[in-house]
Amino acid sequence: MAAQFGRRLRKGATATTVAALVVAALSASEAPGSTSLPADERAAEATDPPGTAVTGNSPYFTDLPPLNTPNRPNKPGTSIDLPVVAGPAEAGIPATVLAAYKRAENTVRASQPGCRLPWQLLAAIGKVESGQARGGRVNANGTTLTPILGPQLNGVGFANITDTDDGAYDGDATHDRAVGPMQFIPSTWATWGQDGNADGRKDPNNIYDAALAAGRYLCAHDRDLSQQDDLDQAILGYNRSREYLRTVMSWFDYYRRGNHEVPDGAGVLPVTTGPDSHVGGGAGDRRGGVGASTPPSPPRDPAPGKPPSSGKPGDGATPPAKPPTTPPAKPPTTPPPTKPPVDPAPAPVTALERLGSASVTATEGGKFSDRLRVRAKTAAGKPVPGAKVQFQIVGDTAARFPGAATRVVATTGVDGIATAPVLGAGDRPGSFVVHAKALGAAAPAADFSATVKAAPAPAPRSDALVRTSDKELAARADGSFADAVEVKATYKGKAAAGVGVTATMVTGDTGRPVQNDKGPYFKGADGKAVRTLTALKAGADGLLKLPVIHTDGNAGTYKLRLTTVDGVVLVVELTVTAATTAPPAEPSTTPSAPPSATPTA
């Protein structure tokens, strides 16, 4: 992305006046919760924190945010004739850099909740110190592709800090230099350095490590960054300059009003045409890297009431014995290190380990409950953080990731695990594959098989159940009912086909029905008495005819309760009368014929 910044502002009275006007303009926009300084007097009242500043008061980018904030343009009548830099693109923060700021905020919040560190403050400092790691020129692990080094702190225009790290971080064994995207001097890093990406190293060139270290430093001394005085002290502890405080606060306001993620390497860079063109440069950087032959920046304005030194104002550094009164034609510079320290490239991803089940299922219209996860590993089996993994849907399916996407990219965490977003099943049954691949690596892909099952047909519904006849149902004891019980189920006036019905012979208390143990009954397949029938279903016309109802020897009035699956109830009354006894047969009155005589011979 082409750099869109306006030219870099010179330090001194002009820069101070312009910065104050911009802050005033931002304050006038009446954004809720704005923490911009209302005037120069507020910054002037702050007291410099003790100790050496994080950056050694190295130079920084003084570009200011656009007057039109990402979410709220200037109101009519509030514009100021100032050098306006880029528009909404300025709100873009490179993806890995943004992730590092947010992770640092979460980590600090867990251990120091009272500090209330906002990640937008880290973004503001990262902007003025290195242009967000030179527009996000970092690798997948968060380490800058080339070192970001400040000028030699040799007391000529800057602080005078003799080498403290034998050149381990800045490649300079004579004097220290500010290092990395958050511009820590080695002596400060030795105290505050952090391992923000859990790779076992504390590296100021890594944005995760540097952002967490900056967060810890800003929260020192039990500060509450929601309080303006503590916020001022924290920023001044980073670089003791009132101009620096105002510039950081301008960006802090800007990012709080709106921001968005942009790809790594696509961030908007400051234009470094002023005398500090080497700020944030790196070995071989054409914008002016370490050792660029440009004159050093003039000293910043000292704190009110403090005499300036011949080094950097307010930094407590030892001034040179005889500060030059006339700038030399070619100020002394130190050539760049022959071999600047460069972090080794992160180990490549050689394998993707599939986690969880290799096969996942869901019902059409729903979502897959199992999240698709893989772990990126090196050849030695170690996890690879910061790797990009693409999950792609392959096959004829209506399943989609959020936003109707068929492919998404997830970044592995410190444990090397990348998790795909929740996968929606769509409205079409079938099977397909989700293909997981590590981008930019030759590691074999990991595949997940996915199946979308058809949703079960909705259960038939009913809102009414009636008998098809109003004829009384009666039978004698030890007999059966001649008339069958037939009912019809309907829903919104139409026949309710297939509605399930349960039939139970109950006692007289219909409020809390209890199955009767005597009286009418149905016959089971084994011929035994059954007083509850389930799995009954109405036909296509909504009609249901019950089996023959038999009676035992008990006369009386009984109740048959019919209930649909929707809870519709119909109670049918059954009457059983006592059985009649047949009268005994009367004796015959007809005389019997006399026995016949058998003649004798």
Tab-separated table of N, CA, C and O in Angstrom, residues 292-342:
chain	number	residue	atom	x	y	z
A	292	ALA	N	21.991	5.962	8.233
A	292	ALA	CA	21.661	6.878	7.146
A	292	ALA	C	22.324	8.207	7.412
A	292	ALA	O	22.373	8.696	8.525
A	293	SER	N	22.839	8.834	6.381
A	293	SER	CA	23.603	10.075	6.565
A	293	SER	C	22.675	11.271	6.601
A	293	SER	O	22.702	12.134	5.747
A	294	THR	N	21.848	11.356	7.599
A	294	THR	CA	20.972	12.505	7.806
A	294	THR	C	21.302	13.115	9.137
A	294	THR	O	21.687	12.411	10.080
A	295	PRO	N	21.176	14.421	9.287
A	295	PRO	CA	21.533	15.056	10.565
A	295	PRO	C	20.574	14.636	11.644
A	295	PRO	O	19.421	14.311	11.382
A	296	PRO	N	21.055	14.604	12.877
A	296	PRO	CA	20.184	14.218	13.995
A	296	PRO	C	19.113	15.250	14.236
A	296	PRO	O	19.241	16.409	13.859
A	297	SER	N	18.023	14.828	14.864
A	297	SER	CA	16.931	15.735	15.184
A	297	SER	C	17.387	16.753	16.206
A	297	SER	O	18.193	16.457	17.089
A	298	PRO	N	16.848	17.971	16.143
A	298	PRO	CA	17.147	18.936	17.204
A	298	PRO	C	16.533	18.460	18.505
A	298	PRO	O	15.587	17.694	18.509
A	299	PRO	N	17.090	18.912	19.638
A	299	PRO	CA	16.553	18.469	20.932
A	299	PRO	C	15.100	18.876	21.084
A	299	PRO	O	14.664	19.897	20.569
A	300	ARG	N	14.309	18.042	21.824
A	300	ARG	CA	12.913	18.377	22.102
A	300	ARG	C	12.833	19.457	23.174
A	300	ARG	O	13.774	19.696	23.926
A	301	ASP	N	11.640	20.054	23.269
A	301	ASP	CA	11.427	21.091	24.268
A	301	ASP	C	11.546	20.484	25.657
A	301	ASP	O	10.984	19.451	25.948
A	302	PRO	N	12.298	21.147	26.552
A	302	PRO	CA	12.439	20.610	27.912
A	302	PRO	C	11.164	20.819	28.698
A	302	PRO	O	10.307	21.604	28.343
A	303	ALA	N	11.060	20.083	29.814
A	303	ALA	CA	9.918	20.261	30.707
A	303	ALA	C	9.954	21.653	31.295
A	303	ALA	O	11.025	22.228	31.519
A	304	PRO	N	8.771	22.248	31.550
A	304	PRO	CA	8.748	23.590	32.145
A	304	PRO	C	9.539	23.616	33.436
A	304	PRO	O	9.425	22.736	34.291
A	305	GLY	N	10.358	24.630	33.544
A	305	GLY	CA	11.118	24.803	34.785
A	305	GLY	C	12.392	23.999	34.814
A	305	GLY	O	13.115	24.041	35.812
A	306	LYS	N	12.697	23.249	33.751
A	306	LYS	CA	13.908	22.443	33.725
A	306	LYS	C	14.821	22.981	32.647
A	306	LYS	O	14.420	23.105	31.511
A	307	PRO	N	16.088	23.317	32.975
A	307	PRO	CA	17.014	23.813	31.951
A	307	PRO	C	17.357	22.715	30.974
A	307	PRO	O	17.476	21.558	31.356
A	308	PRO	N	17.492	23.038	29.716
A	308	PRO	CA	17.848	22.009	28.737
A	308	PRO	C	19.286	21.568	28.903
A	308	PRO	O	20.133	22.336	29.349
A	309	SER	N	19.518	20.314	28.579
A	309	SER	CA	20.891	19.810	28.576
A	309	SER	C	21.360	19.778	27.141
A	309	SER	O	20.604	19.951	26.205
A	310	SER	N	22.612	19.513	26.976
A	310	SER	CA	23.112	19.421	25.613
A	310	SER	C	22.814	18.080	24.996
A	310	SER	O	23.060	17.866	23.837
A	311	GLY	N	22.302	17.148	25.809
A	311	GLY	CA	21.824	15.862	25.287
A	311	GLY	C	20.355	16.003	24.992
A	311	GLY	O	19.907	16.963	24.399
A	312	LYS	N	19.503	15.029	25.481
A	312	LYS	CA	18.058	15.117	25.268
A	312	LYS	C	17.411	15.735	26.476
A	312	LYS	O	17.734	15.391	27.604
A	313	PRO	N	16.488	16.659	26.302
A	313	PRO	CA	15.858	17.310	27.449
A	313	PRO	C	15.161	16.293	28.331
A	313	PRO	O	14.450	15.428	27.861
A	314	GLY	N	15.357	16.463	29.604
A	314	GLY	CA	14.584	15.698	30.576
A	314	GLY	C	14.947	14.248	30.658
A	314	GLY	O	14.274	13.487	31.331
A	315	ASP	N	16.011	13.796	29.982
A	315	ASP	CA	16.297	12.368	30.034
A	315	ASP	C	17.362	12.034	31.059
A	315	ASP	O	17.685	10.861	31.260
A	316	GLY	N	17.941	13.018	31.692
A	316	GLY	CA	18.928	12.759	32.721
A	316	GLY	C	20.222	12.218	32.162
A	316	GLY	O	21.055	11.700	32.902
A	317	ALA	N	20.400	12.302	30.847
A	317	ALA	CA	21.620	11.756	30.252
A	317	ALA	C	22.785	12.697	30.453
A	317	ALA	O	22.621	13.907	30.633
A	318	THR	N	23.983	12.166	30.425
A	318	THR	CA	25.186	12.978	30.588
A	318	THR	C	25.452	13.739	29.308
A	318	THR	O	25.567	13.139	28.241
A	319	PRO	N	25.534	15.105	29.363
A	319	PRO	CA	25.763	15.879	28.145
A	319	PRO	C	27.206	15.745	27.689
A	319	PRO	O	28.087	15.433	28.490
A	320	PRO	N	27.475	15.970	26.418
A	320	PRO	CA	28.869	15.953	25.971
A	320	PRO	C	29.644	17.095	26.608
A	320	PRO	O	29.084	18.117	26.993
A	321	ALA	N	30.947	16.913	26.717
A	321	ALA	CA	31.767	17.919	27.400
A	321	ALA	C	31.682	19.255	26.682
A	321	ALA	O	31.582	20.300	27.314
A	322	LYS	N	31.707	19.244	25.358
A	322	LYS	CA	31.629	20.485	24.599
A	322	LYS	C	30.603	20.317	23.494
A	322	LYS	O	30.930	19.887	22.397
A	323	PRO	N	29.362	20.666	23.794
A	323	PRO	CA	28.343	20.501	22.746
A	323	PRO	C	28.641	21.403	21.569
A	323	PRO	O	29.053	22.563	21.746
A	324	PRO	N	28.471	20.911	20.377
A	324	PRO	CA	28.765	21.748	19.207
A	324	PRO	C	27.789	22.905	19.113
A	324	PRO	O	26.606	22.766	19.363
A	325	THR	N	28.296	24.049	18.767
A	325	THR	CA	27.445	25.234	18.611
A	325	THR	C	27.036	25.422	17.166
A	325	THR	O	26.036	26.048	16.883
A	326	THR	N	27.840	24.914	16.261
A	326	THR	CA	27.501	25.012	14.840
A	326	THR	C	27.395	23.606	14.281
A	326	THR	O	28.328	22.822	14.425
A	327	PRO	N	26.246	23.257	13.710
A	327	PRO	CA	26.105	21.894	13.183
A	327	PRO	C	27.173	21.606	12.139
A	327	PRO	O	27.414	22.429	11.251
A	328	PRO	N	27.878	20.502	12.275
A	328	PRO	CA	28.888	20.170	11.261
A	328	PRO	C	28.221	19.857	9.936
A	328	PRO	O	27.058	19.518	9.864
A	329	ALA	N	29.001	19.998	8.912
A	329	ALA	CA	28.451	19.722	7.580
A	329	ALA	C	27.991	18.284	7.470
A	329	ALA	O	27.012	17.986	6.838
A	330	LYS	N	28.710	17.400	8.157
A	330	LYS	CA	28.331	15.987	8.119
A	330	LYS	C	28.466	15.436	9.529
A	330	LYS	O	29.563	15.179	10.002
A	331	PRO	N	27.348	15.304	10.261
A	331	PRO	CA	27.420	14.884	11.655
A	331	PRO	C	28.003	13.479	11.752
A	331	PRO	O	27.889	12.668	10.838
A	332	PRO	N	28.623	13.205	12.900
A	332	PRO	CA	29.214	11.869	13.072
A	332	PRO	C	28.120	10.808	13.107
A	332	PRO	O	27.098	10.975	13.736
A	333	THR	N	28.352	9.783	12.416
A	333	THR	CA	27.429	8.645	12.428
A	333	THR	C	28.227	7.369	12.624
A	333	THR	O	29.444	7.356	12.429
A	334	THR	N	27.518	6.353	13.032
A	334	THR	CA	28.156	5.047	13.197
A	334	THR	C	27.666	4.137	12.096
A	334	THR	O	26.458	4.039	11.883
A	335	PRO	N	28.571	3.553	11.365
A	335	PRO	CA	28.101	2.670	10.286
A	335	PRO	C	27.275	1.528	10.847
A	335	PRO	O	27.452	1.130	11.988
A	336	PRO	N	26.355	1.019	10.038
A	336	PRO	CA	25.524	-0.084	10.525
A	336	PRO	C	26.375	-1.313	10.795
A	336	PRO	O	27.439	-1.484	10.208
A	337	PRO	N	25.914	-2.151	11.714
A	337	PRO	CA	26.665	-3.368	11.983
A	337	PRO	C	26.802	-4.194	10.708
A	337	PRO	O	25.913	-4.218	9.856
A	338	THR	N	27.933	-4.835	10.592
A	338	THR	CA	28.154	-5.658	9.406
A	338	THR	C	27.099	-6.756	9.292
A	338	THR	O	26.566	-7.032	8.234
A	339	LYS	N	26.789	-7.373	10.464
A	339	LYS	CA	25.790	-8.428	10.484
A	339	LYS	C	24.802	-8.149	11.606
A	339	LYS	O	25.001	-8.591	12.736
A	340	PRO	N	23.768	-7.336	11.339
A	340	PRO	CA	22.803	-7.042	12.395
A	340	PRO	C	22.115	-8.316	12.848
A	340	PRO	O	21.909	-9.232	12.046
A	341	PRO	N	21.782	-8.370	14.143
A	341	PRO	CA	21.123	-9.591	14.639
A	341	PRO	C	19.750	-9.749	14.000
A	341	PRO	O	18.951	-8.838	13.996
A	342	VAL	N	19.495	-10.885	13.459
A	342	VAL	CA	18.209	-11.179	12.850
A	342	VAL	C	17.676	-12.469	13.452
A	342	VAL	O	18.410	-13.453	13.558
